[in-house]
Structures are given as C-alpha cells and as structure tokens.
Coordinates of C-alpha atoms in Angstrom, one line a residue:
Chain H
M1 CA 21.0 35.4 46.4
H2 CA 18.3 35.3 43.9
I3 CA 15.2 33.1 43.4
R4 CA 14.2 31.2 40.3
K5 CA 10.5 30.9 40.2
N6 CA 8.0 28.6 38.5
Q7 CA 7.0 30.5 35.4
R8 CA 3.3 29.9 36.2
N9 CA 3.7 32.1 39.3
L10 CA 5.3 35.1 37.7
T11 CA 3.5 38.4 37.8
S12 CA 2.9 40.3 34.6
A13 CA 5.6 42.7 35.6
E14 CA 8.1 39.8 36.1
K15 CA 7.2 38.4 32.7
K16 CA 7.7 41.7 31.1
R17 CA 11.1 42.2 32.8
F18 CA 12.3 38.8 31.6
V19 CA 11.2 39.3 28.0
T20 CA 12.6 42.8 27.8
T21 CA 15.9 41.8 29.2
V22 CA 16.2 38.8 26.8
L23 CA 15.4 41.1 23.9
E24 CA 18.1 43.5 25.0
L25 CA 20.7 40.7 25.2
K26 CA 19.7 39.7 21.7
R27 CA 20.0 43.3 20.5
Q28 CA 23.5 43.4 21.9
G29 CA 24.6 40.3 20.0
R30 CA 25.3 38.4 23.2
Y31 CA 22.3 36.1 23.0
D32 CA 23.5 34.6 19.8
E33 CA 26.9 33.9 21.4
F34 CA 25.1 31.6 23.8
V35 CA 23.5 29.8 20.9
R36 CA 26.8 29.3 19.2
Q37 CA 28.3 28.0 22.4
H38 CA 25.6 25.4 22.7
V39 CA 26.2 24.2 19.1
Q40 CA 29.9 24.1 19.6
Y41 CA 29.7 21.9 22.7
Y42 CA 27.2 19.5 21.3
R43 CA 29.5 16.5 20.7
T44 CA 28.0 13.1 20.2
D45 CA 29.3 9.9 21.6
G46 CA 29.8 8.3 18.2
D47 CA 32.9 10.3 17.8
A48 CA 36.2 10.7 19.6
G49 CA 36.9 13.6 21.8
L50 CA 35.7 15.2 25.0
R51 CA 31.9 15.4 25.5
A52 CA 31.2 18.2 28.0
A53 CA 27.6 19.1 27.4
H54 CA 25.5 16.1 26.2
M55 CA 25.5 12.3 26.3
A56 CA 27.8 12.5 29.2
P57 CA 27.8 12.7 33.0
S58 CA 28.6 16.4 32.9
F59 CA 25.3 17.1 31.1
L60 CA 23.8 18.4 34.3
P61 CA 26.7 20.5 35.7
W62 CA 27.6 21.8 32.2
H63 CA 24.0 23.1 31.8
R64 CA 24.0 24.5 35.3
K65 CA 27.0 26.6 34.6
Y66 CA 25.7 27.5 31.1
L67 CA 22.4 28.8 32.6
L68 CA 24.2 30.6 35.3
E69 CA 26.4 32.4 32.7
F70 CA 23.2 33.3 30.8
E71 CA 21.4 34.5 33.9
R72 CA 24.5 36.7 34.8
A73 CA 24.4 38.2 31.3
L74 CA 20.7 39.1 31.9
Q75 CA 21.5 40.5 35.3
R76 CA 24.2 42.8 33.9
I77 CA 21.3 44.4 32.0
D78 CA 18.7 44.2 34.8
P79 CA 20.0 42.9 38.2
K80 CA 16.5 41.9 39.2
V81 CA 15.9 39.3 36.4
T82 CA 16.2 35.6 37.1
V83 CA 15.5 32.6 34.8
P84 CA 12.1 31.0 35.5
Y85 CA 11.5 27.3 35.2
W86 CA 8.9 25.4 33.3
D87 CA 7.4 22.3 35.0
W88 CA 6.4 20.5 31.8
T89 CA 4.7 17.7 33.8
T90 CA 2.1 20.3 35.1
D91 CA 1.9 23.0 32.4
N92 CA 1.7 20.4 29.7
T93 CA -0.6 21.8 27.0
P94 CA -0.4 24.6 24.4
A95 CA -3.0 26.5 26.6
A96 CA -0.4 27.0 29.4
S97 CA 0.1 30.7 30.2
L98 CA 3.8 30.1 29.4
W99 CA 2.8 30.4 25.7
S100 CA 0.6 33.5 26.0
E101 CA 1.1 36.7 24.0
D102 CA 2.7 38.5 27.0
F103 CA 5.3 35.9 27.7
L104 CA 6.9 33.5 25.1
G105 CA 4.2 33.5 22.4
G106 CA 2.4 30.5 21.1
D107 CA 2.7 27.6 18.7
G108 CA 3.9 28.0 15.1
R109 CA 1.3 28.4 12.4
S110 CA 0.5 25.3 10.3
S111 CA 1.8 26.6 6.9
D112 CA 5.5 27.1 7.8
G113 CA 5.7 26.7 11.6
Q114 CA 6.3 30.4 12.1
V115 CA 5.6 31.8 15.6
T116 CA 3.4 34.8 15.0
T117 CA 2.4 35.8 18.5
G118 CA 4.4 37.4 21.4
A119 CA 7.6 39.4 21.5
F120 CA 9.7 36.7 19.8
A121 CA 7.6 36.5 16.7
Y122 CA 9.7 37.5 13.6
G123 CA 7.0 40.1 12.7
A124 CA 7.6 42.0 16.0
G125 CA 11.1 42.9 14.6
N126 CA 13.3 41.9 17.5
W127 CA 14.0 38.2 17.0
T128 CA 15.7 37.4 13.8
I129 CA 17.5 34.1 13.5
N130 CA 20.5 34.2 11.3
D131 CA 22.8 31.4 12.2
G132 CA 23.8 29.7 8.9
V133 CA 21.9 26.5 9.6
L134 CA 18.7 27.3 7.7
E135 CA 17.8 30.1 5.4
R136 CA 14.7 30.7 7.4
K137 CA 15.0 33.6 9.8
F138 CA 12.0 33.2 12.0
L139 CA 11.3 31.3 15.3
V140 CA 9.5 28.0 14.6
R141 CA 7.5 25.8 16.9
A142 CA 5.3 22.7 16.2
F143 CA 3.8 21.7 19.6
G144 CA 3.3 17.9 20.0
R145 CA 4.6 17.1 16.5
P146 CA 1.4 17.3 14.5
T147 CA 2.6 14.9 11.8
S148 CA 2.9 12.1 14.4
P149 CA 1.6 13.4 17.8
I150 CA 3.5 12.9 21.0
A151 CA 2.8 14.2 24.5
L152 CA 5.1 15.9 27.1
P153 CA 6.6 13.6 29.7
T154 CA 4.2 12.6 32.5
K155 CA 4.9 12.6 36.2
D156 CA 5.3 8.8 36.0
E157 CA 7.9 9.0 33.3
L158 CA 9.8 11.6 35.3
A159 CA 9.5 9.5 38.5
W160 CA 11.1 6.6 36.6
A161 CA 14.2 8.8 36.3
M162 CA 14.0 10.3 39.8
D163 CA 13.7 6.9 41.4
E164 CA 17.0 5.7 40.0
S165 CA 19.5 5.7 42.8
V166 CA 22.8 5.9 40.8
Y167 CA 23.9 9.2 39.2
D168 CA 25.4 7.7 36.0
A169 CA 27.0 4.5 34.8
A170 CA 29.5 3.1 32.3
P171 CA 29.9 3.6 29.4
W172 CA 29.0 7.2 30.5
D173 CA 27.3 8.0 27.2
S174 CA 23.9 7.9 25.6
T175 CA 23.9 4.1 25.8
A176 CA 24.3 3.9 29.6
P177 CA 21.8 1.3 30.5
R178 CA 21.0 2.9 33.9
G179 CA 21.7 6.0 35.8
F180 CA 19.7 9.1 36.6
R181 CA 21.6 11.3 34.2
N182 CA 20.7 9.3 31.1
R183 CA 17.2 8.6 32.2
L184 CA 16.6 12.3 32.7
E185 CA 18.6 13.4 29.6
G186 CA 16.4 10.9 27.7
W187 CA 18.5 8.6 25.5
T188 CA 17.6 5.3 27.1
A189 CA 16.3 2.5 24.8
G190 CA 12.7 1.8 24.2
S191 CA 9.9 1.6 21.7
D192 CA 9.2 4.5 19.3
R193 CA 6.5 5.7 21.7
T194 CA 8.6 5.7 24.8
R195 CA 12.0 6.8 23.5
W196 CA 13.3 10.3 23.8
R197 CA 12.2 10.6 27.3
N198 CA 12.1 13.5 29.7
H199 CA 14.6 16.2 28.7
N200 CA 14.9 15.0 25.1
R201 CA 11.1 14.6 24.7
V202 CA 10.5 18.2 25.8
H203 CA 12.8 19.4 23.0
R204 CA 11.0 17.1 20.6
W205 CA 7.5 18.3 21.8
V206 CA 8.2 22.0 21.2
G207 CA 9.8 21.4 17.8
G208 CA 11.3 24.0 15.5
Q209 CA 14.6 25.3 16.7
M210 CA 14.1 23.6 20.1
L211 CA 14.6 20.3 18.3
G212 CA 17.9 21.1 16.7
A213 CA 21.5 22.1 17.5
T214 CA 20.5 25.7 17.9
A215 CA 17.8 25.0 20.5
P216 CA 18.6 28.1 22.6
H217 CA 17.2 30.3 19.8
D218 CA 13.9 29.6 21.5
P219 CA 13.8 31.4 24.9
V220 CA 11.9 28.4 26.3
F221 CA 15.2 26.6 26.2
W222 CA 16.3 28.4 29.4
L223 CA 13.0 27.6 31.2
H224 CA 13.2 24.0 30.2
H225 CA 16.8 23.7 31.5
A226 CA 16.1 25.5 34.7
F227 CA 13.5 22.8 35.5
V228 CA 16.0 20.1 34.6
D229 CA 18.4 21.9 36.9
L230 CA 15.8 21.9 39.7
L231 CA 15.1 18.2 39.1
W232 CA 18.8 17.4 39.7
D233 CA 18.4 19.3 43.0
R234 CA 15.3 17.2 43.9
W235 CA 17.1 14.0 42.9
Q236 CA 20.0 14.9 45.3
K237 CA 17.5 15.4 48.1
K238 CA 15.8 12.1 47.4
H239 CA 19.1 10.2 47.2
P240 CA 21.3 12.0 49.8
K241 CA 24.1 9.4 49.7
A242 CA 24.4 9.4 45.9
T243 CA 27.4 11.2 44.4
Y244 CA 28.3 12.5 41.0
L245 CA 30.0 9.7 38.9
P246 CA 32.6 9.1 37.8
Q247 CA 34.4 10.3 41.0
R248 CA 37.9 9.7 39.5
R249 CA 39.5 10.4 36.2
L250 CA 38.9 7.3 34.1
G251 CA 41.9 4.9 33.8
G252 CA 44.2 4.6 30.8
D253 CA 42.5 1.5 29.5
D254 CA 39.0 2.9 29.7
P255 CA 37.6 3.7 26.3
Q256 CA 35.9 6.8 27.7
R257 CA 39.1 8.3 29.1
G258 CA 39.4 11.8 27.7
Q259 CA 35.7 11.8 26.6
A260 CA 33.7 11.7 29.9
I261 CA 34.4 14.2 32.6
S262 CA 34.9 13.1 36.2
V263 CA 34.0 15.2 39.2
D264 CA 37.3 17.2 39.4
E265 CA 38.1 17.7 35.8
P266 CA 37.4 21.0 34.2
M267 CA 34.4 21.5 31.8
P268 CA 35.2 23.5 28.7
P269 CA 34.7 26.3 27.8
W270 CA 35.1 27.3 31.5
R271 CA 37.6 26.0 34.0
T272 CA 34.6 25.0 36.2
K273 CA 34.6 21.4 37.5
P274 CA 31.5 19.4 38.2
S275 CA 32.5 19.4 41.9
E276 CA 31.9 23.2 41.9
M277 CA 28.4 22.8 40.4
L278 CA 27.1 20.1 42.7
S279 CA 25.1 22.6 44.7
H280 CA 23.7 25.9 43.6
R281 CA 22.7 27.0 47.1
S282 CA 25.3 29.7 47.4
L283 CA 24.3 31.2 44.0
Y284 CA 20.5 31.0 43.7
R285 CA 17.5 29.1 45.0
Y286 CA 14.3 27.7 43.7
D287 CA 10.9 28.7 45.0
A288 CA 10.0 25.0 45.4
Chain F
M1 CA 47.7 15.6 -9.0
P2 CA 47.6 13.3 -5.9
P3 CA 45.6 10.1 -6.3
P4 CA 42.2 10.1 -4.7
P5 CA 42.2 8.8 -1.1
S6 CA 40.9 5.4 -0.5
S7 CA 37.4 5.3 0.9
R8 CA 38.8 4.2 4.2
S9 CA 41.3 7.0 4.5
R10 CA 38.7 9.4 3.3
R11 CA 36.4 8.1 6.0
L12 CA 39.1 8.5 8.7
F13 CA 39.9 11.9 7.5
L14 CA 36.3 13.0 7.6
R15 CA 35.8 11.5 11.1
A16 CA 39.0 13.2 12.4
A17 CA 38.0 16.5 10.9
F18 CA 34.6 16.3 12.3
A19 CA 35.7 15.1 15.7
L20 CA 38.2 17.9 16.1
G21 CA 36.2 20.7 14.6
A22 CA 32.7 19.9 15.9
I23 CA 30.5 22.3 14.0
G24 CA 32.0 25.8 14.4
G25 CA 34.7 27.6 12.5
T26 CA 37.3 25.5 14.2
A27 CA 36.7 22.8 11.6
A28 CA 38.0 25.1 8.9
A29 CA 40.9 26.3 11.1
L30 CA 42.0 22.7 11.7
L31 CA 42.0 21.6 8.1
P32 CA 45.6 22.7 7.4
V33 CA 46.8 20.8 10.4
L34 CA 45.1 17.7 9.3
R35 CA 46.4 18.1 5.8
A36 CA 49.9 18.2 7.2
D37 CA 49.4 15.0 9.1
P38 CA 51.2 12.2 7.2
R39 CA 48.7 9.7 8.4
E40 CA 46.0 11.6 6.6
A41 CA 47.6 11.9 3.1
G42 CA 45.4 13.0 0.3
P43 CA 43.4 16.0 -0.6
P44 CA 40.8 17.4 1.7
P45 CA 37.2 16.4 0.9
T46 CA 35.9 18.7 -1.8
E47 CA 33.1 18.3 -4.3
A48 CA 33.6 18.8 -8.0
A49 CA 30.2 20.4 -8.2
G50 CA 27.7 21.8 -5.9
P51 CA 28.1 23.9 -2.8
P52 CA 31.2 23.6 -0.6
A53 CA 30.7 20.8 1.9
E54 CA 31.7 21.1 5.5
P55 CA 33.5 18.0 6.9
A56 CA 30.6 15.7 7.0
E57 CA 30.1 12.5 8.9
P58 CA 30.2 9.8 6.2
I59 CA 27.5 7.2 6.1
E60 CA 27.8 3.5 5.6
R61 CA 28.3 2.5 2.0
A62 CA 25.3 0.2 2.1
E63 CA 23.2 3.2 3.1
L64 CA 23.7 5.3 0.0
F65 CA 20.4 6.6 -1.3
D66 CA 18.9 9.1 -3.7
E67 CA 15.2 9.8 -3.7
M68 CA 12.4 12.3 -3.6
Y69 CA 10.7 12.5 -0.2
G70 CA 8.0 15.0 0.7
G71 CA 8.8 17.0 -2.4
R72 CA 12.5 17.3 -1.5
H73 CA 15.5 15.6 -3.1
I74 CA 17.4 13.7 -0.4
Q75 CA 20.7 12.0 -1.0
G76 CA 23.1 10.0 1.0
T77 CA 26.6 10.0 -0.6
D78 CA 30.2 9.4 0.4
A79 CA 30.3 13.0 1.3
G80 CA 27.4 12.9 3.7
V81 CA 23.7 13.6 3.5
R82 CA 22.1 16.3 1.3
I83 CA 18.7 17.8 1.0
D84 CA 18.0 19.6 -2.3
G85 CA 21.8 19.5 -2.8
R86 CA 22.6 21.2 0.4
P87 CA 24.6 19.5 3.1
L88 CA 22.7 18.3 6.2
H89 CA 25.1 18.1 9.1
V90 CA 24.9 14.6 10.5
M91 CA 26.4 13.1 13.7
R92 CA 26.7 9.5 15.0
R93 CA 25.7 8.0 18.3
A94 CA 27.7 5.3 20.0
D95 CA 24.9 2.8 19.1
G96 CA 25.5 3.6 15.4
S97 CA 22.3 5.7 14.9
Y98 CA 22.3 9.2 13.5
L99 CA 21.3 12.6 14.5
S100 CA 21.2 15.7 12.3
V101 CA 21.5 19.4 13.0
V102 CA 17.7 19.6 12.6
N103 CA 17.0 16.8 15.1
H104 CA 19.5 16.8 17.9
Y105 CA 17.4 15.3 20.7
E106 CA 16.4 12.0 19.0
S107 CA 18.2 9.7 16.7
F108 CA 17.4 7.5 13.7
P109 CA 18.6 4.0 12.8
T110 CA 19.7 5.0 9.3
A111 CA 21.0 8.0 7.4
L112 CA 17.9 7.7 5.2
A113 CA 15.5 7.9 8.2
T114 CA 17.5 10.9 9.4
A115 CA 17.1 12.7 6.1
R116 CA 13.4 12.0 5.9
A117 CA 12.9 13.2 9.5
A118 CA 14.8 16.4 8.7
V119 CA 12.5 17.0 5.7
D120 CA 9.5 16.5 8.0
D121 CA 10.8 19.0 10.5
L122 CA 12.1 21.6 8.1
G123 CA 8.6 22.5 7.1
G124 CA 9.7 23.5 3.7
A125 CA 12.7 25.5 4.8
Q126 CA 16.0 25.3 2.9
L127 CA 19.3 24.4 4.6
S128 CA 21.7 27.3 4.5
L129 CA 23.9 26.9 1.4
A130 CA 27.1 27.6 3.3
G131 CA 26.3 25.4 6.3
P132 CA 27.1 26.1 9.9
A133 CA 30.8 25.5 9.5
S134 CA 31.2 28.9 7.7
H135 CA 29.9 30.8 10.8

C-alpha cells in the first residue's frame, strides 16, 4: 500500500526521487508510450465509436487506471516513488513550490514559451519532445494564458461540481447538462469566462503541451490527474449513495450504445471495467 | 481514372477514416480496408500538391476560409484545416464545435476560430509536416 501525497508536502528528497525516476522512464522510451496512449484514446463525441478516456462517464476510471499503470512503471524503476497530487485550488499561482527549479521547473519564457528552468527544460538535455505533432522539441508552458488571462479554478467552482449528486447523465458526453463527471471534466456550457471549468481549465491555464492532445509530455499532467482522482474519492464520500452511471449497457436504441462505457464493460486498452476502479483503497491511499 | 467522389461521399469517407483510426498509425492501417468497402467507393483523400494529409475532419462548406492571422497563413479547405500549408488535426464535438490537436481541452464554434486559437497557442512553432498520423 503506498501513499500519494500533496506535492506541497514533499521533502526535497521525495521531489528528487520523483523527478529522477520520471527522467529514467523517459530515457527508457516508456514515458513516450504513455503520451501516445493518451493521444490514441482521445476520441471526441462528435464522431462515432467508443469513447473510453474523455467526454464520457469512464473519464474518471480510465484515468485512474492510466495513472496506476504510470505509477507502476515508475515503481519498477524505484519502488518507493508515488505520484503526488497538485491541489490547484490552493497552490494556484506561478509562485507555488510545484514550479520551482528543484521540482517541475517554471513558466515558459515569453519569446517562444520554452521552459528553461528545472530538470524538464530542453537545455538540461533529458527532456526532448519528438512526437510528430510540432517541429518544436522543447517543453512549453504559458501560465494563465498571457494573451487573454484566465485563473485556475477556485474552491467555489470546484464545489459546484462536488455538490452535484448524480455521477453522470444522458447523453453521456460533453453535452451532458448535469452530472459530476462533466462538471469536473469541464465541458459544461457557459460564457467565455466560465467555460472550460475545473479539469479542462487547469490544462488551459498551464498551456503549452498541457493544452493539447499530448498533454502528458508535461509531467504536471500526472499531478493534475492525481488530484482529479482524489476529487472523485471525495465526491464518493460526500454522496455515499451515488453510483457510477450508466449501470447497465445502453440499449440498442440508445444513440450512445457502443460509445459510452457502462460499469461492467471493459475499458480499452486494458480489460479493466469501471467497476474495478470505483475504489483505489486496496491499491493506494491519499494523505488527505 | 475513377471519378472524383462527391463531396458527401468524401465527407463520409473522411469521417469514417477518422473515427476508426483516431490519430495513431491505425488510420493508415485501416485505409486499405476502407478502400475495399463498396459503400465508400472512390479514391482515398489525397492532395495534388502540398504535404500528405492525414484523414482530416472536414469542415462545413460554409466555413471555408483563407487568411493571414498573426503572421500565419490559415486555411479551411475540403481537406481540413491548415496552418502555413501544414495539416492541423481537428476534431468535432457533439455540439458541432471544434477542437484541434493544439487545443484539446476547450472547443471553438467555428473552424476559423479553431485555427486562430491554434496560431495563438503555437507561439510561432510549426506543425510537423508529416502530422501525427505518421507516428
């Protein structure tokens, strides 16, 4: 049983251990496999076919499994490493220690967005991005979108998702008018200032690779999603009678049949079902 | 020389290729299968000039555009969206809005807005000539 900690409480030794292990996974070529997997399973709801990872009820269990596989890959290199989480409602400025030289490095420079501090800076020689999407090979960030500034989600904005008592709702996609999943994932309608809520807004705020299909190129991806994973946990505690939905495979006349995954259908690329990911307590715990 | 596909069959072809292949190498692997499908007669989408395009999400005919934005040449064509001649991978949401490979966590009402947002977020970077489908 291992513990996932709030990144703000990590000791310098724990930070170093995490960074060193991520760099080793990258060196082995395994890290980029995780990035490719994320790209491959990003299917939007405007197209036919199964949506396992995003714009779907299985957004939460899919990412729980994905993080678990990533954490296991790290632990094969160093059994003591765990994925920390980033509470972006608290550590919500570029001054947070998360972005310090000894951890994830800071914002991108204004000229080209290149991250030039920390172990993941291109100049440090261990973090080259070569995925065929862009010709640029360096990690990019643009905190708060300087061209049209936005802030990280507030506690109130998060509470709006946490207070929702239903897990998800038809049509089980990015247009679902209610449901915790879509409120937390962040596709619900609103004005330009309020759209891209919670999870989506955090990707938007970091910018660079975090905003695109290859978001896991930025190691903060894992800390962001570990917090999203913890939020699912907290939501379950707050709504003990709520269940994952849909509970049954959608009927033959449902337009989402074959596209949205019910609780006992397998999630590709694994055979894991959402029902196997509803609790993480036998696998790991959070420090809060 | 087979006749060019109608714009509708081309659109369906592109949609099917995209839906089945997502973004990885599977798109290329599935092309022969799709070509053999009698419902999808006609040649695969290729461009007479310019870089090879991956199966792209077509945009609405009324949305075709061609302009300079932020110093970059952005185009919306039957074959999808391009920036400086290079394909920008675009996807659709159920509400009809668009996302691109550069912006996957927000969406835009039109293909033009998607292209402009991508230029804003590219920070001067060029899209890869080959596109993600070749990787």
